[in-house]
XYZ file of C-alpha atoms in Angstrom:
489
model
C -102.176 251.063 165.846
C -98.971 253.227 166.459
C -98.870 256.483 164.191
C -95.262 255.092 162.894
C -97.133 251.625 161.957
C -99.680 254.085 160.003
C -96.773 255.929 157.989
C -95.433 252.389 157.159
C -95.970 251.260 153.706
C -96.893 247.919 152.829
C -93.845 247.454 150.175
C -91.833 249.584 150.887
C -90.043 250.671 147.280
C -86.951 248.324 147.572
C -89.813 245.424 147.800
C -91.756 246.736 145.130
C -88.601 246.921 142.412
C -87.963 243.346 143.891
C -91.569 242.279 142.929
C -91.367 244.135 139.485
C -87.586 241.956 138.632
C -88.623 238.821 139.910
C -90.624 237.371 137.805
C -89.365 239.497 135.121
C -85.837 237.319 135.216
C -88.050 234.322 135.859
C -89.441 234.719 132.424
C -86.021 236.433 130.472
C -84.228 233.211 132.149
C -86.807 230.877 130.858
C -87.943 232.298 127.903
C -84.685 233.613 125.881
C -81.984 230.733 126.739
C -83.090 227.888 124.138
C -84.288 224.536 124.856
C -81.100 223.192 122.780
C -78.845 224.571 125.212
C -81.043 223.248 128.522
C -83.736 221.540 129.004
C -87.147 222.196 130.460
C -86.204 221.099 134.157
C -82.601 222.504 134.548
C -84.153 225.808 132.745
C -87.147 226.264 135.062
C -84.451 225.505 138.199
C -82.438 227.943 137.106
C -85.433 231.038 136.279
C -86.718 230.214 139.905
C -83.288 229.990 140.953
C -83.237 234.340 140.299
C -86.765 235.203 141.015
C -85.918 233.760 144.341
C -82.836 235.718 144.676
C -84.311 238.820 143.619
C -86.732 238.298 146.721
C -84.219 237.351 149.116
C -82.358 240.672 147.838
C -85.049 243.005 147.800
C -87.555 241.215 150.738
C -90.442 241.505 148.559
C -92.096 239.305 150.992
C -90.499 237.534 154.141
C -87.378 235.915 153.194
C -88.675 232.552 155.110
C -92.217 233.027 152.838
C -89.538 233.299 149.912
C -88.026 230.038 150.967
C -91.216 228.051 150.870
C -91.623 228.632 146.921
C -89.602 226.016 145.609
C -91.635 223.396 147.524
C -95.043 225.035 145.573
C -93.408 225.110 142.076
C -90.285 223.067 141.432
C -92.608 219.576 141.713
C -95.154 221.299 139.948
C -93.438 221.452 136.700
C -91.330 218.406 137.084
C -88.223 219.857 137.637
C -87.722 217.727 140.808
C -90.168 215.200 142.387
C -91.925 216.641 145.777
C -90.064 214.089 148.193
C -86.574 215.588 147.036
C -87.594 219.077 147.475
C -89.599 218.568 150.924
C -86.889 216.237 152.799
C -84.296 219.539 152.448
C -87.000 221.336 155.232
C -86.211 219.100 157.578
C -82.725 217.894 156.995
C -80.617 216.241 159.360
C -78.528 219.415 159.604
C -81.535 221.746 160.329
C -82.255 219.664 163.709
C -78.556 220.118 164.204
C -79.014 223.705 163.851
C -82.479 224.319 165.477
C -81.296 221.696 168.705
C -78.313 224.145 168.950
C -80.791 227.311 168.786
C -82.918 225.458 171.730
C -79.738 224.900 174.359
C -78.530 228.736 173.425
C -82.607 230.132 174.672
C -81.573 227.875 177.581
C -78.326 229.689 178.272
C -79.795 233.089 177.840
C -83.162 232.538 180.066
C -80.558 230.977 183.079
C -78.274 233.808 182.490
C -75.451 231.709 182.034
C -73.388 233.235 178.918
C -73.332 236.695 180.917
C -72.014 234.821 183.691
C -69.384 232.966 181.113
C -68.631 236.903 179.813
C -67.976 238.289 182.914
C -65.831 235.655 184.424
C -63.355 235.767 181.319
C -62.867 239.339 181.238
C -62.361 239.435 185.444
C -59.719 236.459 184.548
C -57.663 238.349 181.854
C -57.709 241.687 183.436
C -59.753 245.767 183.675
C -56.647 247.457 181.610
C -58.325 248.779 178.038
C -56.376 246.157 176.324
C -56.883 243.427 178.488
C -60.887 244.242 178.163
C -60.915 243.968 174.896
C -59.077 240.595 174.637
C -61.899 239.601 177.157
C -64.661 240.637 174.967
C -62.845 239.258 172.063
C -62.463 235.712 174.241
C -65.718 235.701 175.538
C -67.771 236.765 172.396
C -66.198 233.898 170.228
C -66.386 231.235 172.473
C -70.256 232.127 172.995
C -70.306 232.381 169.316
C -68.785 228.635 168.572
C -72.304 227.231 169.797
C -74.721 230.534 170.079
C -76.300 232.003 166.657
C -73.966 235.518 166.186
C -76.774 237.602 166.258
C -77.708 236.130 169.707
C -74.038 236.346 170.941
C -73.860 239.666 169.767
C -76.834 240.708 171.377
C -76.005 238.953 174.658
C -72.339 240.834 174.769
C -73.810 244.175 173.586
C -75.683 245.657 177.362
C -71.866 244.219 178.576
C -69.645 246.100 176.438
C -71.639 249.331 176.838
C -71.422 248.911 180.346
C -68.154 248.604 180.625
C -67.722 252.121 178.483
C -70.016 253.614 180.922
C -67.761 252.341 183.999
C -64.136 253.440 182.257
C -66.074 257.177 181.321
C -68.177 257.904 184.459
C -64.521 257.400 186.766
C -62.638 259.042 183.927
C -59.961 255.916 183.549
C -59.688 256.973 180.173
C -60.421 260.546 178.488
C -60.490 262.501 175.183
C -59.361 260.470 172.373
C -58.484 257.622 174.254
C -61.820 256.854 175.132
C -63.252 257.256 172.013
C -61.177 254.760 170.997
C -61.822 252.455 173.349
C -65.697 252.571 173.128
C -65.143 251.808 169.831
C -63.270 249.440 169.862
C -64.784 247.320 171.889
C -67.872 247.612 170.272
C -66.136 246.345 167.047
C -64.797 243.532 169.129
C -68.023 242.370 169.990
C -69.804 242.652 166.107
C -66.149 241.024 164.666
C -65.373 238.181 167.320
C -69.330 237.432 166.823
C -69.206 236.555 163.156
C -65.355 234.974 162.992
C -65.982 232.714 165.928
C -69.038 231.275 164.171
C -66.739 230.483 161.146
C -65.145 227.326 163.599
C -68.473 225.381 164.396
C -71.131 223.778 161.893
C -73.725 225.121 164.687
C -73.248 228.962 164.365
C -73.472 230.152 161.332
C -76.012 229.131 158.322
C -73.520 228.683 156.126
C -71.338 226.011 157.728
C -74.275 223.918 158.363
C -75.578 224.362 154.452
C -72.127 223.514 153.882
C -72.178 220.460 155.130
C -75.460 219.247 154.115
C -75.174 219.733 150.788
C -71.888 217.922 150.650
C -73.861 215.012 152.118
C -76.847 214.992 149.348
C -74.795 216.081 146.312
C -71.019 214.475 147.191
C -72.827 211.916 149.636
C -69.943 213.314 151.940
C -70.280 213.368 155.843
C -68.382 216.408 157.386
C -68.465 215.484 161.353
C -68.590 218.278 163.558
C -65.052 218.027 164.563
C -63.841 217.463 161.096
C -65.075 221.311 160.226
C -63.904 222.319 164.405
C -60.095 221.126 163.127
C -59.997 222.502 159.658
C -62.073 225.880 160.981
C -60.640 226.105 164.270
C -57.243 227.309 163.506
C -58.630 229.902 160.643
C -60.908 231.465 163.252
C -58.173 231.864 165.732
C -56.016 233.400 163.750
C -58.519 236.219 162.324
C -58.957 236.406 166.236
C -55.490 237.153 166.780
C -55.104 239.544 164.051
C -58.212 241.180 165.258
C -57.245 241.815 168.667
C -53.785 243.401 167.668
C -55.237 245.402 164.922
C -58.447 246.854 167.295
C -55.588 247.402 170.256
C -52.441 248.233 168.587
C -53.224 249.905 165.461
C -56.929 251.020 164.536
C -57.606 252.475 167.814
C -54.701 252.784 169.856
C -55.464 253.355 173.749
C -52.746 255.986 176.004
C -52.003 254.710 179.300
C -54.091 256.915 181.394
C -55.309 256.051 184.892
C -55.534 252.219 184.372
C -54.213 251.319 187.238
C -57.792 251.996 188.525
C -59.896 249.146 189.122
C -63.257 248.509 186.744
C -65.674 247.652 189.985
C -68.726 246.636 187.363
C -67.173 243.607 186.927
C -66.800 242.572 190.206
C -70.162 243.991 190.972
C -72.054 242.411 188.439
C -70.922 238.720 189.304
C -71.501 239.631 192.979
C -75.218 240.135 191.489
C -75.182 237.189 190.086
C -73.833 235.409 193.117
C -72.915 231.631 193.198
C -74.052 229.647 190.172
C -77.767 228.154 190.191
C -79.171 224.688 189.669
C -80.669 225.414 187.236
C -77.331 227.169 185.675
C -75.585 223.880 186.483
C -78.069 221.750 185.169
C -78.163 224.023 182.021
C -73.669 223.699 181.652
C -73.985 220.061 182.273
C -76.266 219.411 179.045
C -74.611 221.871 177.092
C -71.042 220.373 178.365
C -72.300 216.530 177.433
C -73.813 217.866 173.771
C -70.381 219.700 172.837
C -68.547 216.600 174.125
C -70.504 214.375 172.025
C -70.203 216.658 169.275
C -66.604 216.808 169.234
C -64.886 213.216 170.969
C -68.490 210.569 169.664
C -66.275 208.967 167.319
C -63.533 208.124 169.650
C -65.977 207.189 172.654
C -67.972 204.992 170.796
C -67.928 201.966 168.319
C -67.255 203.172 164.792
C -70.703 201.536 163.956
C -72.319 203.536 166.877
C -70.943 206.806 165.848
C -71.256 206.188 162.129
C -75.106 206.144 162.976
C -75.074 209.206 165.669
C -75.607 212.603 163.312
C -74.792 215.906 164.968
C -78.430 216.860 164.147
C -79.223 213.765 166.747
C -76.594 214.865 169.195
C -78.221 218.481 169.144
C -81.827 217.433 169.726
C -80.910 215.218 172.407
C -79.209 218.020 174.094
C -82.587 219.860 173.510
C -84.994 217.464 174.685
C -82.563 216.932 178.155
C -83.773 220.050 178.734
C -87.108 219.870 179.116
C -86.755 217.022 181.345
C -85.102 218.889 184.085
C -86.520 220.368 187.013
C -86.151 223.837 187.811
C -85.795 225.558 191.101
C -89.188 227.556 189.599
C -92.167 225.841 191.290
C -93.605 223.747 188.780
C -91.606 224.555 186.044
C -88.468 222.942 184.678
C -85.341 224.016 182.943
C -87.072 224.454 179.447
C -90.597 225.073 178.708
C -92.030 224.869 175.137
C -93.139 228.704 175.765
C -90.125 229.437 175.775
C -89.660 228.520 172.538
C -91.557 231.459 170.970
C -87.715 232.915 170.865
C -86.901 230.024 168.424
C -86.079 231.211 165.087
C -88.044 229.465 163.159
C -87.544 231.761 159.921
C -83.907 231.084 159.893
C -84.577 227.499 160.022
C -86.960 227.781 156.650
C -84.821 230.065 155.268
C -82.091 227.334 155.149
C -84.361 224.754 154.388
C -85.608 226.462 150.898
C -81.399 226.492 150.398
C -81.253 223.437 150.424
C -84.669 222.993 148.665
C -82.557 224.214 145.730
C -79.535 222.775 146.523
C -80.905 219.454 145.742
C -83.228 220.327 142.604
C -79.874 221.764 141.272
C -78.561 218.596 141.346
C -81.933 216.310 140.628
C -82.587 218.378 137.468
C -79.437 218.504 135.764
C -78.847 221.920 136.478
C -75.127 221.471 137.986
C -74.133 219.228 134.945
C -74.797 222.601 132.628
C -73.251 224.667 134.984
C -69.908 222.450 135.249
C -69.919 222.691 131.365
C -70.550 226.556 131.497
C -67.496 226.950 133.610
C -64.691 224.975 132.261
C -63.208 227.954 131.249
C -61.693 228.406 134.273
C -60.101 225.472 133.768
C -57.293 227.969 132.338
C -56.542 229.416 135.654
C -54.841 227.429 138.514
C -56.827 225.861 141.485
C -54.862 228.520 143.615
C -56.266 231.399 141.824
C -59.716 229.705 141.086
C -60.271 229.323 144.901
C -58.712 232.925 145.533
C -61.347 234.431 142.674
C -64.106 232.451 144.459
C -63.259 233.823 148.031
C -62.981 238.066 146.723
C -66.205 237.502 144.784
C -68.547 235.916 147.873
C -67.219 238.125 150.390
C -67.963 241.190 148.301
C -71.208 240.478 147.668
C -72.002 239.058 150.788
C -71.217 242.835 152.488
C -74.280 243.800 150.890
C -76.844 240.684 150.721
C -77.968 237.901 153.759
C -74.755 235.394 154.230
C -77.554 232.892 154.393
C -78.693 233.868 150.626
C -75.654 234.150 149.418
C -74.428 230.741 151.199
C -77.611 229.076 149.793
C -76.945 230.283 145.854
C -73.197 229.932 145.824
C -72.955 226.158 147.778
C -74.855 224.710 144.948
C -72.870 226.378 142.181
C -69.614 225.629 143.604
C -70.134 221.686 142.983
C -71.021 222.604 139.543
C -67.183 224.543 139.631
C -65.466 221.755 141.418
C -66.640 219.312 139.008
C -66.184 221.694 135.444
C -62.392 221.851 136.577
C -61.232 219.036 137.534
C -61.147 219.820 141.253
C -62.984 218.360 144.660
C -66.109 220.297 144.807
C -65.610 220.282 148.892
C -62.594 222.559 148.646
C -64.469 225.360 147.172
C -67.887 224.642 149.137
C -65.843 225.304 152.067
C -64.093 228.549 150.614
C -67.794 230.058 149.761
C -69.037 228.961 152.945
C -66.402 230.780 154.560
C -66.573 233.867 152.618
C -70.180 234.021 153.288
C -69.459 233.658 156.952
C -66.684 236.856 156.505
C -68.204 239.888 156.466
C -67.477 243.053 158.558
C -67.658 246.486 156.548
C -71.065 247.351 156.379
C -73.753 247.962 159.351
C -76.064 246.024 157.329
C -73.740 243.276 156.293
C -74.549 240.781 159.648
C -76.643 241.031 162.662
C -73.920 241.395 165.342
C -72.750 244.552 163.029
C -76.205 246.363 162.958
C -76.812 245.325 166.624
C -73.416 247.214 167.737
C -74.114 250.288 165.520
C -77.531 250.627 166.828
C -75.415 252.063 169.686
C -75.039 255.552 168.530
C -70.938 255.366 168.964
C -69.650 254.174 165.528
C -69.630 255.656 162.505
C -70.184 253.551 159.231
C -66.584 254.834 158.608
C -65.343 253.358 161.336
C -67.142 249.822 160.569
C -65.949 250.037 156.920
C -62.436 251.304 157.342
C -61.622 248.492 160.184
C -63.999 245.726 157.868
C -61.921 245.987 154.732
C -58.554 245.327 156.542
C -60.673 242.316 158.157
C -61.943 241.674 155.098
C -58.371 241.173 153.605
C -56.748 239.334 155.912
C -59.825 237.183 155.566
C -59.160 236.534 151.797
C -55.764 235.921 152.304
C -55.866 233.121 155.521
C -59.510 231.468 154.208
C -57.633 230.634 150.333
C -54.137 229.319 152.522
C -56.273 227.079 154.634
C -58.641 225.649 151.709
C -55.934 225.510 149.249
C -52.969 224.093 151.945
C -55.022 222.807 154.965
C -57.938 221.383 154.484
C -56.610 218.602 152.018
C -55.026 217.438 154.979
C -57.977 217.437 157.440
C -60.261 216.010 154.939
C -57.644 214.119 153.305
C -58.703 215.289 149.763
């Protein structure tokens, strides 16, 4: 046992406060609002509802031991029978989302996505600008099927090494390179989270998003359906990104760029021509996306009425294992490889949606909707605006997956106390959830690209709130203008 492992305490005091205020809501929740006003069931949802939250906020315990507690107590009281609460572990959606975590631990053990990273920069160009655009580029596409956390992870060794190439031949100097190592580490953490906003696969809160719309609206969002309506909202934070890193934030002088970057050059010479098993590994992933995005116009409408994304992704995994390998023995995926898997994630989202659907099983929406109609004063615009500020503040400082999993379920309790389509502002909270960029702690990619010792939380939150802004302002156009159209709401 390490000396640091010694000095560690078991609860920490952030865990112990959260231990304390748990149950302590449970009971105030329970206890104080009167059985005339809700019942037993809706009452109980709603006190485990907080104690929950309070351990997701404070990590008592694990957040995925957290997520297992409605399964223990919500059939034990009769708030919601056991077969309800179970199914949501191991929802259609999850597969989608744990098939899509399989093919990304085949990308990363074949090497591929540096090999994707390093041909897109080489192909837009070594100036400072044109690097970042690359990272930018390469970091979201990575991101539309990769977890950000792993994206961010996998771009991270790049992006310091190419600061370590422009400083050590002194392309850039003084200010100018400050400003470039930072900036291209924000471009990584940034392009990490908003190009997970355009898939159902990257980010926990898409995916929650459209699960619960397909117990509680018994709506079916199709992968593309979210790529279309997503897509264009992603890009254009993108865009915005790129000129604001580059043109405003951190500003680059011309210096010596005229001089070549050779690591580059030198690091797909490394890599040298592309595999088997890299081939084998781009031909799965390219039939899985395909599927994903063009099954309903290559198949029967009967055919691809029945073929779920969460199908499409396991299929993709399975392929894998199948596969030969150039590795004696050994094929393309073995299940030891899937010790990288992260299976917390996956429980984490499944105790979301474990109270997703007692939410709407015990009543619990119905008093919410009634609790609400208040805002039935304000237009939709503003309602959806309000909804957007308020989950992307608080998601700065708590887990998007948290907040994703205690906001979805609320919002069809909004949509349905004023009079609007509970999808439009399930897909505004998922977004928001998705959005957040001022705060090391706020998302993985952002702690990952801190850990670096070149930013300065200043830096991260004085960049993040502009993001965060011109997040607000393009996520309530597209939900309120855009999305009626895709979905034809």
């Amino acid at each position: 046992m390490t000396e640091e492992t010694q000095d560690k305490p078991t609860y920490p005091t952030r865990a112990i406060v959260g231990i304390i205020l748990g149950p302590l809501l449970f009971l105030l929740a329970y206890f104080l609002i009167p059985s005339s006003q809700l019942e037993h069931a809706p009452r109980f949802v709603l006190a485990i509802t907080l104690l929950i939250a309070t351990f997701w906020v404070t990590e008592a315990i694990p957040m995925a031991a957290t997520s297992l507690i409605p399964l223990i107590f919500i059939p034990l009281v009769g708030a919601a029978d056991i077969d309800t609460v179970a199914a949501s572990y191991s929802s259609p959606t999850i597969f989608m989302y744990g098939g899509g975590f399989v093919i990304a631990i085949a990308l990363q053990k074949w090497n591929l996505h540096r090999r994707i990273a390093l041909n897109i920069i080489d192909l837009i160009g070594t100036q400072s600008q044109r690097i970042v655009l690359g990272i930018i580029i390469s970091t979201s596409l990575l991101s539309l099927f990769v977890s950000n956390a792993a994206t961010a992870l996998m771009m991270l060794p790049v992006a310091l090494a190419l600061i370590s190439e422009v400083k050590e031949k002194e392309i850039l100097t003084g200010k100018s390179m400050t400003h470039f190592s930072k900036s291209i580490l924000l471009a990584v953490a940034y392009a990490a989270t908003i190009g997970g906003l355009a898939t159902l696969v990257a980010a926990v809160p898409n995916a929650a998003f459209a699960e619960i719309a397909r117990r509680e609206l018994d709506r079916t969002v199709a992968f593309y359906e979210w790529l279309l309506f997503a897509g264009p909202i992603a890009l254009t934070i993108l865009v915005f990104l790129y000129f604001y890193l580059t043109k405003m934030k951190f500003k680059v002088d011309a210096g010596n760029q005229d001089q070549t970057i050779d690591f580059i050059k030198e690091d797909k010479k490394k890599l040298g021509k592309m595999s088997r098993d890299e081939i084998s590994v781009a031909i799965i992933f390219g039939i899985t996306v395909f599927l994903w995005v063009f099954k309903s116009l290559v198949f029967p409408e009967n055919i691809a009425a029945n073929m779920h994304d969460g199908a499409i992704s396991v299929f993709g995994a399975v392929a894998l294992f199948f596969i030969p390998s150039t590795k004696r023995g050994e094929r393309i995926l073995e299940w030891r490889d899937l010790k990288e898997l992260p299976w917390s994630v996956l429980i984490l989202f499944g105790g979301g949606l474990a109270l997703a659907a007692s939410f709407g099983q015990s009543g619990l929406n119905t008093w919410i909707g009634e609790t609400l109609q208040l805002l039935e004063l304000f237009t939709p615009f503003i309602i959806i605006l309000l909804l957007v500020v308020i989950v992307l503040a608080i998601t700065e400082i708590l887990s998007n997956t948290a907040v994703a999993n205690l906001v979805l379920p609320l919002s069809v309790g909004l949509g349905i106390a004023v009079g609007m389509d509970p999808l439009l502002l399930m897909a505004a909270a998922a977004l928001s959830a998705g959005s957040c960029y001022m705060l090391p702690v706020a998302t993985p990619p952002n702690t990952a690209v801190f850990s670096a010792g070149v930013l300065d939380i200043s830096d991260m939150a004085k960049a993040g709130v502009w993001l965060n802004i011109f997040s607000v302002i393009v996520i309530t156009l597209a939900v309120y203008f855009w999305m009626p159209i895709v979905f034809g709401l």
